[in-house]
């Protein structure tokens, strides 16, 4: 099997083909930016043909918008589009150099996917996850039944992209206990080739982005639930006072209230620190099915 040579490992040049698992908003964004900016061929995998069709339709729309705004020529858009293919068979990732998994945050689903990737992908391939809250060490451990064999687990890393991927520059890269330095270097280099700005963090609950962002959102919901301020006052002071594009309650709706709650639960359970206690109102809204933008109702109506 081909190995990344040490002289070039800091560069993404040896990554020619990417597999992306999950054709949702994150996976599609990653696939499109990789094809467009890093110039790699991309195989997008999903179990649902309908999700693949929807994702490709969204990619076409984004490329057409970039052409209409003269950010891309038609030729550049066509070239990026020609690099994207899609499939419902994960076995089609048998020749990729790098994989990024972006499926829902269900631990067992991710563990099963990584066990399969370890079997299917070439022995040099980097196996990355876009998880926002699951331990990278646990995901890496799922690649083998023999923990002393790190041939696959040392190639597992997290590339945590921010939403929407085509817009946000930041990506946090997280190493698990098993991740090799070469894997980390290659992941950083590849994300830079995608035009992203990277931060590196430890495998700790919430990593960096959500460790900071989710308690901020949670505190905003607690301010609402305890009557410190109403919705518009809370969002207005943060939006107009700290120059962020959205206030915390609008951002919670954008991220999804179920996702916010799930991440707060991870922070609370894994640290045992009461400062991460999820807001009661946040939990109730999730119980009501008011999940934010995606369900048509959250702190705002859509
Ligand atoms: N995919 C691709 N592009 C998108 C997009 C999407 N899903 N949503 C919006 N955009 C693009 C629009 O097409 C538009 O592009 P143009 O400038 O080319 O027209 C641009 O973004 C601005 O969009 P809009 O004019 O519609 O709206 P806006 O100016 O209000 O911006 C926003 C929308 C980009 C979402 C902006 O409000 C924003 O940046 N919000 C904060 C988002 C944020 O904090 N994300 C991080 C969430 S945390 C996370 O991701 C980590 C986690 O694990 C939970």
XYZ file of C-alpha atoms and ligand atoms in Angstrom:
356
model
C 0.000 0.000 0.000
C 1.082 3.541 -0.758
C 2.310 5.613 2.173
C 2.373 9.382 2.427
C 6.035 10.272 2.031
C 7.463 12.162 4.990
C 8.863 14.947 2.809
C 5.455 15.856 1.495
C 3.319 14.960 4.450
C 2.822 18.563 5.473
C 1.291 19.283 2.127
C -1.997 18.066 0.853
C -0.550 17.410 -2.607
C -0.788 13.664 -2.211
C -4.498 13.836 -1.514
C -6.026 13.443 -4.953
C -9.338 11.884 -4.092
C -11.759 12.415 -1.250
C -14.719 10.400 -0.039
C -17.485 12.221 1.852
C -20.051 10.191 3.776
C -23.402 11.895 4.304
C -25.061 14.145 1.719
C -26.657 16.478 4.252
C -25.851 20.150 4.542
C -22.396 19.572 6.098
C -21.315 16.723 3.812
C -22.433 18.519 0.688
C -20.659 21.716 1.732
C -17.439 19.812 2.427
C -17.658 17.965 -0.909
C -18.258 21.125 -2.884
C -15.504 23.186 -1.250
C -13.028 20.302 -1.630
C -13.796 19.939 -5.358
C -13.708 23.680 -5.922
C -10.815 24.811 -3.752
C -8.595 21.749 -3.247
C -9.251 20.464 -6.787
C -9.674 16.849 -5.660
C -12.158 14.355 -7.066
C -14.944 13.721 -4.587
C -17.145 10.679 -4.122
C -20.209 11.555 -2.076
C -21.809 8.589 -0.317
C -25.234 8.354 1.300
C -27.598 5.461 1.940
C -30.427 7.498 0.427
C -30.538 8.249 -3.306
C -33.042 11.024 -2.580
C -30.547 12.695 -0.210
C -27.828 12.433 -2.873
C -30.085 13.976 -5.520
C -31.096 16.781 -3.172
C -27.455 17.425 -2.242
C -26.294 17.557 -5.862
C -29.148 19.915 -6.693
C -27.989 22.212 -3.885
C -24.394 22.042 -5.200
C -25.637 23.072 -8.662
C -27.511 25.998 -7.134
C -24.473 27.215 -5.160
C -22.193 26.945 -8.207
C -24.722 28.804 -10.390
C -24.929 31.566 -7.773
C -21.121 31.916 -7.733
C -21.127 32.180 -11.546
C -23.924 34.773 -11.499
C -21.914 36.815 -8.972
C -18.767 36.502 -11.141
C -16.898 34.689 -8.384
C -16.423 31.735 -10.722
C -16.367 31.464 -14.496
C -18.741 28.934 -16.050
C -15.682 26.798 -16.912
C -14.494 26.793 -13.309
C -17.972 25.844 -12.095
C -18.189 23.055 -14.699
C -14.773 21.785 -13.682
C -15.719 21.677 -9.982
C -19.002 19.936 -10.848
C -17.186 17.357 -12.976
C -15.090 16.371 -9.958
C -18.185 15.418 -7.933
C -19.686 11.956 -8.191
C -22.131 10.186 -5.918
C -22.997 6.648 -4.910
C -24.989 4.639 -2.395
C -22.169 2.057 -2.092
C -19.516 2.783 0.532
C -17.343 0.171 -1.226
C -16.764 2.822 -3.909
C -14.309 4.440 -1.471
C -11.764 1.660 -2.076
C -9.278 4.019 -3.736
C -9.660 7.343 -1.930
C -6.783 9.074 -0.110
C -8.921 10.858 2.466
C -12.442 10.336 3.828
C -14.592 12.778 5.759
C -17.639 11.357 7.504
C -20.535 13.773 8.110
C -23.522 11.670 9.200
C -25.865 12.469 12.143
C -24.399 12.480 15.655
C -25.339 8.886 16.546
C -22.305 7.213 18.162
C -23.040 3.639 17.025
C -23.661 4.811 13.447
C -20.228 6.476 13.379
C -18.528 3.458 15.007
C -20.020 1.124 12.365
C -18.959 3.426 9.529
C -15.367 3.659 10.791
C -15.114 -0.119 11.244
C -16.212 -0.469 7.618
C -13.898 2.292 6.354
C -10.927 0.560 7.976
C -11.739 -2.501 5.875
C -12.586 -0.767 2.612
C -10.140 2.142 2.285
C -6.473 1.927 1.256
C -3.926 1.498 4.067
C -2.665 5.076 3.632
C -6.079 6.802 3.687
C -6.852 9.385 6.357
C -10.196 8.654 8.037
C -11.714 11.898 9.313
C -14.958 12.580 11.143
C -16.918 15.813 11.268
C -18.316 14.971 14.705
C -19.179 17.937 16.897
C -19.276 16.086 20.203
C -18.299 12.405 20.062
C -14.841 11.401 21.350
C -12.334 10.884 18.517
C -10.546 8.290 20.639
C -13.774 6.227 20.796
C -14.367 6.550 17.048
C -10.744 5.509 16.345
C -11.116 2.519 18.688
C -14.032 1.282 16.576
C -11.690 0.641 13.617
C -10.193 -2.484 15.183
C -10.945 -5.379 17.523
C -7.288 -5.393 18.608
C -6.448 -2.110 20.387
C -2.700 -2.782 20.056
C -3.036 -2.692 16.271
C -3.041 1.024 15.468
C -2.663 0.674 11.698
C -6.153 2.095 11.151
C -6.822 3.983 14.402
C -3.665 6.101 13.941
C -5.244 7.431 10.714
C -8.427 8.642 12.439
C -8.762 12.368 13.126
C -11.525 14.949 13.342
C -11.988 17.747 10.853
C -14.823 19.701 12.429
C -16.168 22.157 9.868
C -18.425 25.021 10.853
C -21.858 25.538 9.305
C -22.384 26.668 6.521
C -19.185 25.095 5.242
C -18.868 27.244 2.076
C -19.127 30.407 4.182
C -17.266 29.771 7.452
C -13.492 29.659 7.206
C -12.734 27.949 10.494
C -12.157 24.214 10.925
C -11.017 22.631 14.158
C -8.803 19.578 13.897
C -8.825 17.139 16.786
C -6.495 14.227 17.477
C -7.591 11.169 19.422
C -5.183 9.261 21.640
C -4.288 6.991 18.715
C -3.932 9.700 16.005
C -0.431 9.907 14.527
C 1.414 13.193 13.976
C 1.442 12.473 10.240
C -2.346 12.109 10.219
C -2.775 15.403 12.047
C -0.348 17.172 9.680
C -2.099 15.800 6.604
C -5.532 16.814 7.928
C -4.322 20.353 8.663
C -2.677 20.609 5.228
C -5.749 19.311 3.422
C -8.113 21.713 5.205
C -5.758 24.571 4.310
C -5.825 23.411 0.686
C -9.619 23.759 0.955
C -9.053 27.420 1.838
C -9.847 26.935 5.519
C -8.204 28.372 8.614
C -7.386 25.605 11.068
C -7.301 25.391 14.865
C -6.033 22.335 16.684
C -7.649 21.069 19.864
C -7.451 18.142 22.250
C -10.037 15.343 22.326
C -12.017 16.905 25.135
C -15.843 17.249 25.425
C -17.091 19.852 22.913
C -13.512 20.364 21.655
C -12.965 24.133 21.318
C -15.833 25.521 19.239
C -18.727 23.931 21.079
C -17.064 24.074 24.496
C -17.230 27.848 24.114
C -20.283 28.337 21.879
C -22.817 26.000 23.495
C -22.549 27.319 27.077
C -23.014 30.800 25.544
C -26.199 29.688 23.751
C -27.373 27.768 26.837
C -26.862 30.840 29.023
C -28.920 32.908 26.586
C -31.778 30.382 26.896
C -31.473 30.475 30.696
C -31.703 34.293 30.538
C -34.929 33.875 28.539
C -36.379 31.197 30.816
C -35.622 33.149 34.016
C -36.922 36.447 32.621
C -33.629 38.337 32.567
C -34.560 39.527 29.077
C -36.938 38.758 26.240
C -35.916 37.056 23.007
C -35.349 40.200 21.006
C -33.384 41.953 23.758
C -31.100 38.952 24.200
C -30.369 38.609 20.487
C -30.146 42.333 19.897
C -27.549 43.074 22.577
C -25.265 40.271 21.427
C -25.732 40.938 17.706
C -25.313 44.680 17.965
C -22.941 44.623 20.902
C -20.423 41.990 19.811
C -20.812 42.264 16.049
C -21.813 38.651 15.426
C -24.126 37.945 12.437
C -26.805 36.318 14.612
C -27.813 36.625 18.249
C -27.512 33.444 20.365
C -31.186 32.419 20.153
C -31.291 32.861 16.377
C -28.020 30.934 16.158
C -29.503 28.144 18.312
C -32.396 27.884 15.830
C -29.880 27.812 12.962
C -27.747 25.058 14.542
C -30.822 23.074 15.712
C -32.053 23.004 19.298
C -31.684 19.211 19.438
C -28.018 19.543 18.468
C -27.451 22.276 21.070
C -29.103 20.143 23.765
C -27.159 17.023 22.779
C -23.847 18.876 22.994
C -24.734 20.425 26.384
C -25.586 16.926 27.662
C -22.172 15.648 26.518
C -20.417 18.561 28.237
C -22.455 18.036 31.426
C -22.155 14.250 31.584
C -18.522 13.947 30.574
C -17.161 16.706 32.808
C -19.640 16.226 35.673
C -19.493 20.000 36.074
C -22.845 21.625 36.968
C -21.899 24.760 35.062
C -22.823 22.848 31.911
C -26.366 21.944 33.082
C -28.653 22.178 30.019
C -31.372 24.803 30.220
C -34.779 23.377 31.209
C -36.473 25.464 28.515
C -34.070 24.174 25.856
C -34.946 20.566 26.801
C -38.685 21.351 26.786
C -38.510 22.913 23.349
C -36.814 19.809 22.022
C -39.555 17.694 23.677
C -42.133 19.820 21.853
C -40.398 19.179 18.528
C -39.524 22.867 18.192
C -36.028 22.318 16.871
C -35.454 25.665 15.178
C -35.168 26.506 11.499
C -35.277 22.919 10.255
C -38.643 22.203 11.931
C -40.242 25.565 11.144
C -40.386 26.652 14.776
C -37.869 27.407 17.478
C -37.280 30.680 19.265
C -38.509 32.182 15.980
C -41.092 30.988 13.434
C -39.860 30.066 9.932
N -24.581 26.891 2.234
C -23.852 27.690 1.437
N -23.916 29.031 1.464
C -24.809 29.585 2.309
C -25.623 28.826 3.164
C -25.487 27.418 3.098
N -26.193 26.600 3.862
N -26.375 29.667 3.895
C -26.056 30.914 3.508
N -25.106 30.859 2.571
C -24.485 31.952 1.865
C -25.519 32.687 1.052
O -25.710 32.028 -0.180
C -24.888 34.036 0.896
O -23.884 33.977 -0.087
P -23.617 35.221 -1.049
O -22.898 36.229 -0.221
O -22.780 34.628 -2.101
O -24.950 35.678 -1.536
C -24.157 34.240 2.222
O -24.046 32.942 2.800
C -24.952 35.126 3.144
O -26.246 34.570 3.276
P -27.578 35.428 3.410
O -27.417 36.731 2.707
O -28.716 34.555 3.038
O -27.790 35.635 4.948
P -26.846 36.252 6.046
O -26.021 37.365 5.540
O -27.746 36.426 7.171
O -25.823 35.064 6.372
C -25.127 33.154 7.563
C -26.252 33.793 6.760
C -23.935 32.909 6.643
C -25.669 31.823 8.066
C -24.715 34.120 8.730
O -25.857 34.545 9.426
C -23.778 33.491 9.723
O -22.596 33.385 9.483
N -24.315 33.077 10.914
C -23.540 32.481 11.960
C -23.313 31.044 11.632
C -22.457 30.355 12.669
O -22.148 30.875 13.731
N -22.083 29.116 12.346
C -21.369 28.279 13.264
C -22.394 27.415 13.937
S -21.632 26.349 15.111
C -21.107 25.042 14.253
O -21.239 24.923 13.077
C -20.435 24.002 15.062
C -21.268 22.909 15.590
O -20.737 21.826 15.777
C -22.688 23.067 15.974
